[in-house]
Coordinates of C-alpha atoms and ligand atoms in Angstrom, one line a residue:
M186 CA 122.5 127.1 99.4
D187 CA 121.3 123.6 100.5
L188 CA 119.0 122.7 97.7
V189 CA 118.6 119.0 98.1
N190 CA 116.3 117.4 100.6
K191 CA 115.5 114.1 99.0
T192 CA 114.1 111.0 100.6
E193 CA 114.9 107.6 99.3
K194 CA 111.5 106.4 98.1
T195 CA 110.9 109.0 95.5
F196 CA 111.2 108.7 91.7
A197 CA 111.1 111.7 89.5
L198 CA 111.2 111.2 85.7
T199 CA 110.7 113.3 82.6
T200 CA 109.7 113.0 79.0
P201 CA 111.2 115.5 76.6
L202 CA 109.3 118.7 76.5
Y203 CA 107.7 118.5 73.1
Y204 CA 107.9 121.2 70.4
V205 CA 104.5 122.6 69.6
N206 CA 105.2 123.4 66.0
D207 CA 102.6 120.8 65.2
V208 CA 100.3 118.3 66.9
P209 CA 101.9 115.4 68.6
H210 CA 103.2 112.5 66.6
I211 CA 103.9 108.9 67.4
G212 CA 107.5 109.6 68.4
S213 CA 106.3 111.9 71.2
A214 CA 103.7 109.3 72.2
Y215 CA 106.3 106.6 72.3
T216 CA 108.5 108.3 75.0
T217 CA 105.5 109.3 77.0
M218 CA 104.0 105.8 77.0
A219 CA 107.3 104.4 78.2
A220 CA 107.6 107.1 80.9
D221 CA 104.1 106.3 82.1
V222 CA 104.8 102.6 82.3
L223 CA 107.8 103.2 84.4
A224 CA 106.0 105.7 86.6
R225 CA 103.2 103.1 87.2
F226 CA 105.8 100.4 88.0
H227 CA 107.4 102.7 90.6
R228 CA 104.0 103.4 92.1
L229 CA 103.4 99.7 92.4
L230 CA 106.7 99.5 94.4
G231 CA 105.2 102.1 96.7
H232 CA 107.5 104.9 95.6
K233 CA 106.4 108.5 95.5
V234 CA 106.5 109.3 91.8
L235 CA 106.6 112.5 89.9
L236 CA 106.1 112.2 86.1
I237 CA 106.9 115.3 84.3
T238 CA 106.0 116.1 80.7
G239 CA 105.2 119.3 78.9
T240 CA 105.9 121.5 75.9
D241 CA 108.8 123.4 74.5
E242 CA 107.4 126.6 73.0
H243 CA 110.1 129.1 72.3
G244 CA 112.5 129.6 69.4
Q245 CA 112.6 130.1 65.7
K246 CA 110.9 126.9 64.7
I247 CA 107.7 127.8 66.7
Q248 CA 107.9 131.4 65.8
R249 CA 107.9 130.5 62.1
S250 CA 105.1 128.0 62.4
A251 CA 103.0 130.7 64.1
E252 CA 103.9 133.3 61.5
S253 CA 103.0 130.9 58.6
L254 CA 99.5 130.8 60.1
G255 CA 99.4 134.5 60.8
K256 CA 99.1 133.9 64.5
A257 CA 100.9 135.4 67.5
P258 CA 103.3 132.8 68.9
Q259 CA 101.6 132.6 72.3
E260 CA 98.2 132.2 70.8
F261 CA 99.6 129.5 68.4
C262 CA 101.1 127.6 71.3
D263 CA 97.9 127.9 73.4
Q264 CA 96.0 126.3 70.5
I265 CA 98.4 123.4 70.1
V266 CA 99.0 122.5 73.7
P267 CA 95.5 121.0 74.3
S268 CA 96.2 118.4 71.6
F269 CA 99.1 117.0 73.7
I270 CA 97.0 116.9 76.8
R271 CA 94.2 115.2 74.9
L272 CA 96.5 112.6 73.5
W273 CA 98.0 111.8 76.9
Q274 CA 94.5 111.4 78.3
L275 CA 93.6 109.0 75.4
L276 CA 96.7 107.0 76.0
N277 CA 95.9 106.8 79.7
I278 CA 99.1 108.7 80.7
Q279 CA 99.1 109.7 84.4
F280 CA 101.4 112.7 84.4
D281 CA 101.9 114.8 87.5
R282 CA 103.2 118.0 86.0
F283 CA 102.8 119.6 82.6
S284 CA 105.6 122.1 82.1
R285 CA 105.1 124.8 79.5
T286 CA 108.2 126.9 78.7
S287 CA 106.2 130.0 78.0
A288 CA 104.9 130.1 81.6
P289 CA 105.9 133.3 83.5
R290 CA 107.1 131.3 86.5
H291 CA 109.5 129.5 84.2
E292 CA 111.0 132.8 83.3
A293 CA 111.8 133.5 87.0
I294 CA 113.6 130.1 87.2
V295 CA 115.6 130.8 84.0
K296 CA 116.6 134.2 85.2
E297 CA 117.9 132.9 88.5
F298 CA 119.8 130.1 86.9
F299 CA 121.3 132.4 84.3
Q300 CA 122.5 134.7 87.1
R301 CA 124.3 131.8 88.8
V302 CA 126.1 130.8 85.6
W303 CA 126.8 134.5 84.8
E304 CA 128.3 135.0 88.2
K305 CA 130.4 131.9 87.7
G306 CA 131.9 133.7 84.7
D307 CA 130.8 131.0 82.2
I308 CA 128.9 133.3 79.8
Y309 CA 130.6 135.7 77.4
Q310 CA 129.9 137.5 74.2
G311 CA 131.3 136.3 70.9
Q312 CA 130.7 135.9 67.1
Q313 CA 128.7 132.8 66.1
K314 CA 129.2 131.6 62.5
G315 CA 127.9 128.4 61.3
W316 CA 125.1 126.3 59.7
Y317 CA 121.9 126.2 61.7
C318 CA 119.0 123.6 61.4
V319 CA 115.9 125.4 62.5
S320 CA 114.1 122.1 62.9
C321 CA 116.7 120.8 65.3
E322 CA 117.3 124.3 66.7
E323 CA 121.0 123.3 66.6
F324 CA 124.2 124.3 64.8
K325 CA 125.6 121.6 62.6
E326 CA 129.2 120.9 61.6
E327 CA 129.8 121.2 57.9
R328 CA 131.0 117.6 57.8
E329 CA 127.7 116.3 59.3
L330 CA 125.6 117.8 56.5
L331 CA 124.0 115.8 53.7
E332 CA 124.3 116.8 50.0
G333 CA 122.7 120.1 49.3
R334 CA 123.5 121.3 52.8
R335 CA 120.6 119.3 54.3
C336 CA 120.3 118.3 57.9
P337 CA 121.1 114.7 58.7
I338 CA 118.0 114.4 60.9
H339 CA 115.5 116.6 58.9
T340 CA 116.7 115.3 55.6
N341 CA 114.3 117.5 53.6
K342 CA 115.5 120.7 55.3
E343 CA 118.4 122.9 54.3
V344 CA 120.5 124.4 57.1
E345 CA 120.8 128.2 57.2
W346 CA 124.0 130.3 57.5
R347 CA 124.3 132.4 60.6
D348 CA 126.9 135.0 61.4
E349 CA 125.9 137.0 64.5
Q350 CA 126.9 138.3 67.9
N351 CA 125.7 135.8 70.5
Y352 CA 126.3 135.0 74.2
F353 CA 128.2 131.8 74.6
F354 CA 128.3 129.2 77.4
R355 CA 131.8 128.0 78.3
L356 CA 131.2 124.3 77.6
S357 CA 134.8 123.7 76.9
S358 CA 135.8 124.5 80.5
Y359 CA 133.8 121.5 81.6
Q360 CA 135.4 118.8 79.4
A361 CA 137.5 117.3 82.1
Q362 CA 134.8 117.5 84.8
L363 CA 132.3 115.8 82.5
E364 CA 134.7 113.1 81.6
E365 CA 135.4 112.4 85.2
F366 CA 131.7 112.4 85.9
Y367 CA 131.0 109.8 83.1
Q368 CA 133.7 107.6 84.5
A369 CA 132.4 107.9 88.1
R370 CA 128.8 107.3 87.1
P371 CA 128.8 104.7 84.3
D372 CA 125.0 104.4 84.5
F373 CA 124.4 108.1 83.8
I374 CA 124.0 107.5 80.1
Q375 CA 122.0 104.4 79.0
P376 CA 122.0 102.2 77.0
E377 CA 125.6 101.5 76.6
S378 CA 125.7 102.3 72.9
R379 CA 124.5 105.9 73.6
R380 CA 127.0 106.2 76.4
N381 CA 129.8 105.3 73.9
E382 CA 128.4 107.8 71.4
V383 CA 128.7 110.6 74.0
L384 CA 132.1 109.5 75.3
S385 CA 133.4 109.6 71.7
F386 CA 131.8 113.0 71.0
V387 CA 133.3 114.5 74.2
S388 CA 136.7 113.1 73.6
Q389 CA 136.9 115.0 70.3
G390 CA 136.9 118.2 72.3
L391 CA 134.0 120.3 73.4
Q392 CA 133.3 123.7 72.0
D393 CA 131.4 126.5 73.7
F394 CA 127.9 126.9 72.4
S395 CA 125.8 130.0 71.9
I396 CA 122.9 130.5 74.2
S397 CA 121.3 133.7 72.8
R398 CA 119.8 134.8 69.5
V399 CA 119.4 138.3 68.0
N400 CA 117.0 137.5 65.2
V401 CA 114.4 135.6 67.2
D402 CA 111.8 137.5 69.3
W403 CA 110.0 134.5 70.6
G404 CA 111.9 133.7 73.7
F405 CA 112.9 135.1 77.1
P406 CA 115.1 138.2 76.9
V407 CA 118.7 137.6 78.1
P408 CA 118.7 139.0 81.6
V409 CA 121.9 141.0 81.0
D410 CA 121.1 142.2 77.5
P411 CA 117.4 142.5 76.3
N412 CA 118.5 142.8 72.7
H413 CA 119.0 139.1 72.7
T414 CA 116.6 136.3 73.5
L415 CA 117.8 133.1 75.2
Y416 CA 118.5 130.1 73.0
V417 CA 115.5 127.7 73.1
W418 CA 117.5 124.8 74.5
F419 CA 119.0 126.7 77.4
D420 CA 115.5 127.6 78.4
A421 CA 113.9 124.3 77.7
L422 CA 116.2 122.1 79.8
L423 CA 115.5 124.3 82.7
A424 CA 111.8 123.7 82.4
Y425 CA 112.4 120.3 84.0
V426 CA 113.4 122.3 87.1
T427 CA 110.4 124.6 86.9
A428 CA 108.1 121.6 86.7
L429 CA 109.3 120.6 90.2
L430 CA 107.7 123.6 91.8
E431 CA 104.6 123.0 93.8
P432 CA 101.7 124.7 92.0
D433 CA 101.4 127.6 94.4
A434 CA 105.1 127.9 95.4
E435 CA 107.0 131.1 94.7
P436 CA 109.2 130.4 91.6
T437 CA 112.7 130.3 93.0
L438 CA 115.3 127.7 92.4
A439 CA 115.4 126.8 96.1
N440 CA 111.7 126.0 96.1
A441 CA 111.9 124.1 92.8
L442 CA 114.8 121.9 93.9
K443 CA 113.8 121.2 97.5
N444 CA 111.7 118.0 97.1
W445 CA 112.5 116.2 94.0
W446 CA 115.9 117.2 92.8
P447 CA 118.0 115.5 91.4
I448 CA 115.7 114.0 88.9
N449 CA 116.1 110.2 88.7
L450 CA 115.6 109.8 85.0
H451 CA 115.4 111.8 81.8
L452 CA 113.8 109.7 79.0
I453 CA 114.6 111.0 75.6
G454 CA 115.0 110.0 71.9
K455 CA 118.5 109.5 70.6
D456 CA 118.5 112.7 68.5
I457 CA 118.6 114.9 71.6
L458 CA 121.2 113.0 73.5
R459 CA 124.0 115.6 73.4
F460 CA 121.7 118.3 74.9
H461 CA 120.9 116.0 77.9
A462 CA 124.1 114.1 78.4
V463 CA 126.6 116.9 77.7
Y464 CA 125.2 120.4 77.7
W465 CA 122.7 119.9 80.6
P466 CA 125.2 118.4 83.1
A467 CA 127.7 121.1 82.2
M468 CA 125.1 123.8 82.8
L469 CA 124.3 122.3 86.1
M470 CA 127.9 122.0 87.1
S471 CA 128.3 125.7 86.3
A472 CA 125.4 126.6 88.5
G473 CA 126.7 124.4 91.3
L474 CA 123.8 122.0 91.3
P475 CA 123.7 118.2 91.6
L476 CA 123.3 116.2 88.4
P477 CA 120.4 114.0 87.4
Q478 CA 120.8 110.3 87.9
Q479 CA 120.3 109.0 84.5
V480 CA 119.6 109.9 80.9
F481 CA 118.1 107.1 78.7
G482 CA 118.1 107.6 74.9
H483 CA 115.6 105.4 73.1
G484 CA 115.6 104.6 69.4
F485 CA 113.5 105.8 66.5
L486 CA 110.3 104.4 65.2
T487 CA 109.9 103.5 61.6
K488 CA 106.8 102.6 59.6
D489 CA 106.8 99.5 57.4
G490 CA 110.6 99.7 57.6
Q491 CA 110.7 103.3 56.3
K492 CA 111.8 106.4 58.3
M493 CA 108.7 108.2 59.4
G494 CA 108.1 111.7 58.3
K495 CA 105.7 114.2 56.8
S496 CA 107.7 114.5 53.6
Q497 CA 107.6 110.7 53.2
G498 CA 103.8 110.8 53.8
N499 CA 103.9 107.9 56.2
T500 CA 103.4 109.4 59.6
L501 CA 101.3 107.5 62.0
D502 CA 98.6 109.4 63.8
P503 CA 98.6 108.3 67.4
I504 CA 95.1 109.6 68.0
G505 CA 93.7 107.5 65.2
L506 CA 95.5 104.5 66.4
V507 CA 94.3 104.8 70.0
Q508 CA 90.7 105.6 68.9
G509 CA 90.8 102.5 66.6
Y510 CA 92.3 100.0 69.0
G511 CA 92.3 101.4 72.5
S512 CA 95.1 102.6 74.8
D513 CA 96.2 99.3 76.2
A514 CA 96.6 97.9 72.7
V515 CA 98.8 100.8 71.6
R516 CA 100.9 100.8 74.8
Y517 CA 101.4 97.0 74.6
Y518 CA 102.5 97.0 71.0
F519 CA 105.2 99.7 71.4
L520 CA 106.5 98.5 74.7
K521 CA 106.4 94.7 74.0
E522 CA 107.5 94.6 70.4
I523 CA 110.3 97.1 70.4
E524 CA 113.5 96.8 72.5
F525 CA 113.7 100.1 74.3
G526 CA 116.9 101.7 73.2
K527 CA 116.8 100.3 69.7
D528 CA 115.0 101.5 66.6
G529 CA 111.7 99.7 66.0
D530 CA 109.1 99.3 63.4
F531 CA 105.3 99.8 63.2
N532 CA 103.4 97.6 60.8
E533 CA 99.7 97.5 61.2
V534 CA 99.3 93.8 60.2
R535 CA 101.9 92.8 62.7
F536 CA 100.3 95.1 65.3
I537 CA 97.0 93.3 64.9
N538 CA 98.6 89.8 65.0
V539 CA 100.5 90.6 68.2
L540 CA 97.5 91.9 70.0
N541 CA 95.3 89.1 68.9
A542 CA 97.9 86.5 69.8
D543 CA 99.0 87.8 73.1
L544 CA 96.1 89.8 74.6
A545 CA 93.0 88.2 73.0
N546 CA 94.0 84.6 72.7
D547 CA 96.8 83.8 75.1
L548 CA 95.7 86.0 78.0
G549 CA 92.1 86.9 77.5
N550 CA 90.8 83.5 76.3
L551 CA 92.8 81.7 79.0
L552 CA 91.0 83.7 81.8
N553 CA 87.7 83.3 80.1
R554 CA 87.7 79.6 79.6
T555 CA 89.3 78.9 83.0
L556 CA 86.6 80.9 84.8
N557 CA 84.0 79.0 82.8
M558 CA 85.5 75.8 83.9
V559 CA 85.4 76.8 87.5
K560 CA 81.7 77.5 87.1
K561 CA 81.1 74.2 85.5
Y562 CA 83.4 71.9 87.5
C563 CA 83.3 73.5 91.0
T564 CA 80.6 74.3 93.5
D565 CA 79.0 77.7 93.7
H566 CA 81.7 78.7 96.1
G567 CA 84.3 78.5 93.4
L568 CA 87.7 76.8 94.1
S569 CA 87.9 74.9 97.4
I570 CA 91.8 74.8 97.4
A571 CA 94.5 77.4 97.6
N572 CA 98.2 77.7 97.1
E573 CA 99.2 75.2 99.8
A574 CA 97.6 72.4 97.7
I575 CA 99.9 73.1 94.8
N576 CA 103.3 71.5 95.0
D577 CA 106.5 73.4 94.0
E578 CA 107.1 71.1 91.0
N579 CA 103.9 72.3 89.4
P580 CA 105.3 73.9 86.2
L581 CA 103.3 77.1 86.6
K582 CA 104.1 77.5 90.3
A583 CA 107.8 76.8 89.6
M584 CA 107.8 79.5 87.0
G585 CA 105.6 81.9 88.9
L586 CA 107.7 81.8 92.0
H587 CA 110.6 83.5 90.3
L588 CA 108.7 85.7 87.8
G589 CA 108.0 88.7 90.0
E590 CA 111.7 89.3 90.7
K591 CA 112.6 88.7 87.1
V592 CA 110.1 91.2 85.8
K593 CA 111.0 93.7 88.5
Q594 CA 114.6 93.7 87.3
A595 CA 113.4 94.1 83.7
Y596 CA 111.4 97.1 84.5
E597 CA 114.2 98.6 86.5
A598 CA 116.5 98.1 83.5
L599 CA 113.8 99.7 81.3
A600 CA 113.7 96.4 79.4
F601 CA 110.0 96.7 78.9
N602 CA 109.9 94.1 76.2
Q603 CA 111.6 91.6 78.5
A604 CA 109.1 92.4 81.3
C605 CA 106.2 91.6 78.9
E606 CA 107.8 88.6 77.2
A607 CA 108.8 86.9 80.5
T608 CA 105.2 87.3 81.7
L609 CA 103.8 86.1 78.4
V610 CA 105.9 82.9 78.8
L611 CA 103.9 82.1 81.9
V612 CA 100.7 82.8 80.1
R613 CA 101.6 80.6 77.2
T614 CA 102.8 77.8 79.5
S615 CA 99.5 78.0 81.3
N616 CA 97.6 77.5 78.0
K617 CA 99.8 74.5 77.3
F618 CA 99.3 73.2 80.8
I619 CA 95.5 73.3 80.7
D620 CA 95.4 71.6 77.3
E621 CA 97.8 68.9 78.5
Q622 CA 96.1 68.4 81.9
A623 CA 92.6 68.4 80.3
P624 CA 90.6 69.2 83.4
W625 CA 87.4 68.2 81.4
T626 CA 88.7 64.6 81.3
L627 CA 89.8 64.7 85.0
Y628 CA 86.4 65.9 85.9
K629 CA 84.7 63.0 84.1
Q630 CA 87.0 60.7 85.9
G631 CA 85.8 62.2 89.2
K632 CA 89.2 63.6 90.1
Q633 CA 87.9 66.8 91.7
Q634 CA 91.1 67.7 93.6
E635 CA 93.2 67.4 90.5
V636 CA 90.7 69.5 88.5
E637 CA 90.9 72.2 91.0
I638 CA 94.7 72.1 91.2
V639 CA 94.9 72.8 87.4
L640 CA 92.3 75.5 87.6
Y641 CA 93.9 77.2 90.6
A642 CA 97.4 77.1 89.0
V643 CA 96.1 78.7 85.8
L644 CA 94.0 81.4 87.5
E645 CA 96.8 82.3 89.8
S646 CA 99.1 82.6 86.8
V647 CA 96.7 84.8 85.0
R648 CA 96.4 87.0 88.1
L649 CA 100.2 87.3 88.5
A650 CA 100.5 88.1 84.8
A651 CA 97.8 90.8 85.0
Y652 CA 99.6 92.3 88.0
L653 CA 103.0 92.3 86.3
L654 CA 101.6 93.7 83.1
S655 CA 99.5 96.4 84.8
P656 CA 101.9 99.2 84.2
V657 CA 101.6 98.5 80.4
I658 CA 97.9 97.4 80.1
P659 CA 96.2 98.9 83.2
N660 CA 92.7 98.5 81.8
I661 CA 93.0 94.9 80.9
S662 CA 94.7 94.1 84.2
S663 CA 92.0 95.8 86.1
A664 CA 89.3 93.8 84.3
I665 CA 91.2 90.6 85.0
Y666 CA 91.6 91.5 88.7
Q667 CA 88.0 92.3 89.0
Q668 CA 86.9 89.0 87.5
L669 CA 89.2 87.3 89.9
G670 CA 87.4 88.9 92.8
F671 CA 89.7 91.8 93.6
G672 CA 88.1 95.2 93.8
V673 CA 91.1 96.9 92.2
D674 CA 91.4 99.5 89.5
F675 CA 95.0 99.9 88.4
N676 CA 94.2 103.4 87.2
D677 CA 93.5 104.5 90.7
Q678 CA 96.9 105.4 92.1
I679 CA 96.0 105.5 95.7
T680 CA 94.2 102.2 96.0
T681 CA 96.7 100.5 93.8
A682 CA 99.6 101.4 96.0
T683 CA 97.8 100.4 99.2
L684 CA 95.7 97.5 98.0
T685 CA 98.2 95.7 95.8
P686 CA 101.7 96.1 97.4
F687 CA 104.4 94.7 95.1
A688 CA 105.9 92.5 97.7
T689 CA 102.6 90.6 98.0
H690 CA 101.0 90.8 94.6
S691 CA 104.2 90.0 92.6
Q692 CA 104.4 86.6 94.4
W693 CA 102.8 83.5 93.1
G694 CA 100.1 82.0 95.4
L695 CA 97.9 84.9 96.3
L696 CA 94.5 83.6 95.3
T697 CA 92.6 82.0 98.2
N698 CA 89.7 79.6 98.4
Q699 CA 87.6 82.5 99.7
Q700 CA 88.0 84.2 96.3
I701 CA 84.6 85.3 95.0
L702 CA 85.1 85.0 91.3
G703 CA 83.3 87.3 88.9
Q704 CA 81.4 86.6 85.7
P705 CA 83.7 85.7 82.8
Q706 CA 83.8 88.5 80.3
P707 CA 86.2 89.1 77.4
V708 CA 88.9 91.4 78.6
F709 CA 90.2 92.1 75.1
K710 CA 88.2 91.7 71.9
R711 CA 89.9 90.1 69.0
I712 CA 90.6 92.6 66.2
E713 CA 89.0 91.3 63.0
S714 CA 90.3 93.7 60.5
L715 CA 92.3 96.9 60.0
K716 CA 90.6 100.0 61.4
N717 CA 90.2 103.0 59.2
H718 CA 92.0 105.9 60.7
Ligands
MSP989 N1 111.8 120.2 72.3 C1 112.8 119.3 72.2 C2 113.1 118.6 73.5 C3 113.4 119.5 74.7 S1 113.6 118.7 76.2 C4 114.1 119.8 77.2 C5 112.5 118.2 71.2 N2 111.2 118.1 70.9 S2 110.6 117.2 69.7 O1 109.2 117.3 69.9 O2 111.1 117.5 68.5 O3 111.0 115.7 70.0 C6 110.6 115.1 71.2 C7 111.0 113.7 71.2 O4 110.4 112.9 70.2 C8 112.5 113.4 71.1 O5 112.9 112.6 72.2 C9 112.6 112.7 69.8 O6 113.7 111.7 69.9 C10 111.3 112.0 69.7 N3 111.0 111.5 68.4 C11 110.7 112.3 67.3 N4 110.5 111.5 66.2 C12 110.7 110.2 66.6 C13 110.5 108.9 66.0 N5 110.2 108.8 64.7 N6 110.6 107.9 66.8 C14 110.8 107.9 68.1 N7 111.0 109.1 68.7 C15 111.1 110.2 67.9 O7 113.4 117.6 70.6

């Protein structure tokens, strides 16, 4: 079957499909914000983008959460799912598909996929004995467990003993093929530290894993044996494929894989790396399908230096945060302050300091005072000069000429903090430049041309910074662009791609002397104190 018909300029990416045992937490928000930033960056490049998110609804964990509230699992899931959608709206996430694993069309895809793997001879029945963490929905090796048989990830949860008949997937048969694949495609697992983790895990020898359960009702029945339900992870990974179906398409693998497969990027947290970097490619190899291009495992968030968790009582409510400070602020902090791939900390005082320093003072004030100076020192027509009047040695122009490419490379490498930091260097240099050049003095000395050169260089730098930061802070960037006389809303996907092509707008020197500058208005209000949330 020819399942792949992919054109070059597409970019499909996924967030994990989040468990609905509870409302979303900041960990889920973190991956989703990063995915949205990357999706927006690719749209700026003119790529056709598909951002997939969704929810993982089957399995024992969800079944138990529903039972504890006396609800049927489907009803329980239906009640939790809107809280995810609401949070994504609040965080200004532009997702294209929301994949729910309990959807009937997903069952059709799972069945067809199971059949291919079954026919390949990679599924057999066996006895599963071992320690199971319901919160991870994963068997654990005895040696991995903490004292008191607690899970190393869910440290307050004891693992449970299982001894039951299950269907198994022949992961062990794919050891050599996987190892060859990792060698041939060194970029498949990123960052490098995660790749090494996987290589070392695989080199210890892969064991078959069970893909069915007999004591869990909440799942799809195993197509060849309705006494079993499918293991939640087998079904969940496939929901990435189901998400690719056009809304009204018949749910077949051929239809799902026709336009967007293979997916370019799976963004995940480090705890679910094995599923994505080992189990998933092996399942796809078994089904004879091409493999995704990349899996990127980011780090974990801590709060005030402590691991975040309900039992520690220090979870961070993403809804409260975004309602208190706005979506741009939350997106900026997590993307700029944390190296993607490494663990990172949230501390509210630092959060406020960073936002005030970068967005209110350095960026916002710079625009505001420069626009006011244009009003004061120039004619009603605004600036009378443009890029040609600025020589290449001008420190802002010299920096700005290379910035677009540098930031592009940073986004492409998922180095969001570097993309932001490199842009902020231009903003900080602009502040220094305007203070040193003192256009107010130049004006008094009657040096009109020099005044305008300073003001142009600064405004153009602010414009460039706004453009390059627009995937992270689309609202602020839109406000800046509007005050600079561009009728652009970076939240409007269609006009952004056509009105602000990356090749033009990422270059220094775009402002003209025809620019009709708007009224100066604060783009980000200084945060005076902690918000109660
Ligand atoms: N349902 C599975 C994913 C299936 S994908 C086919 C799952 N869901 S989850 O809701 O438990 O976790 C979703 C994501 O949140 C994971 O990538 C996980 O790494 C991330 N995080 C959970 N807590 C986190 C932090 N404290 N910090 C950062 N991310 C963390 O796993």
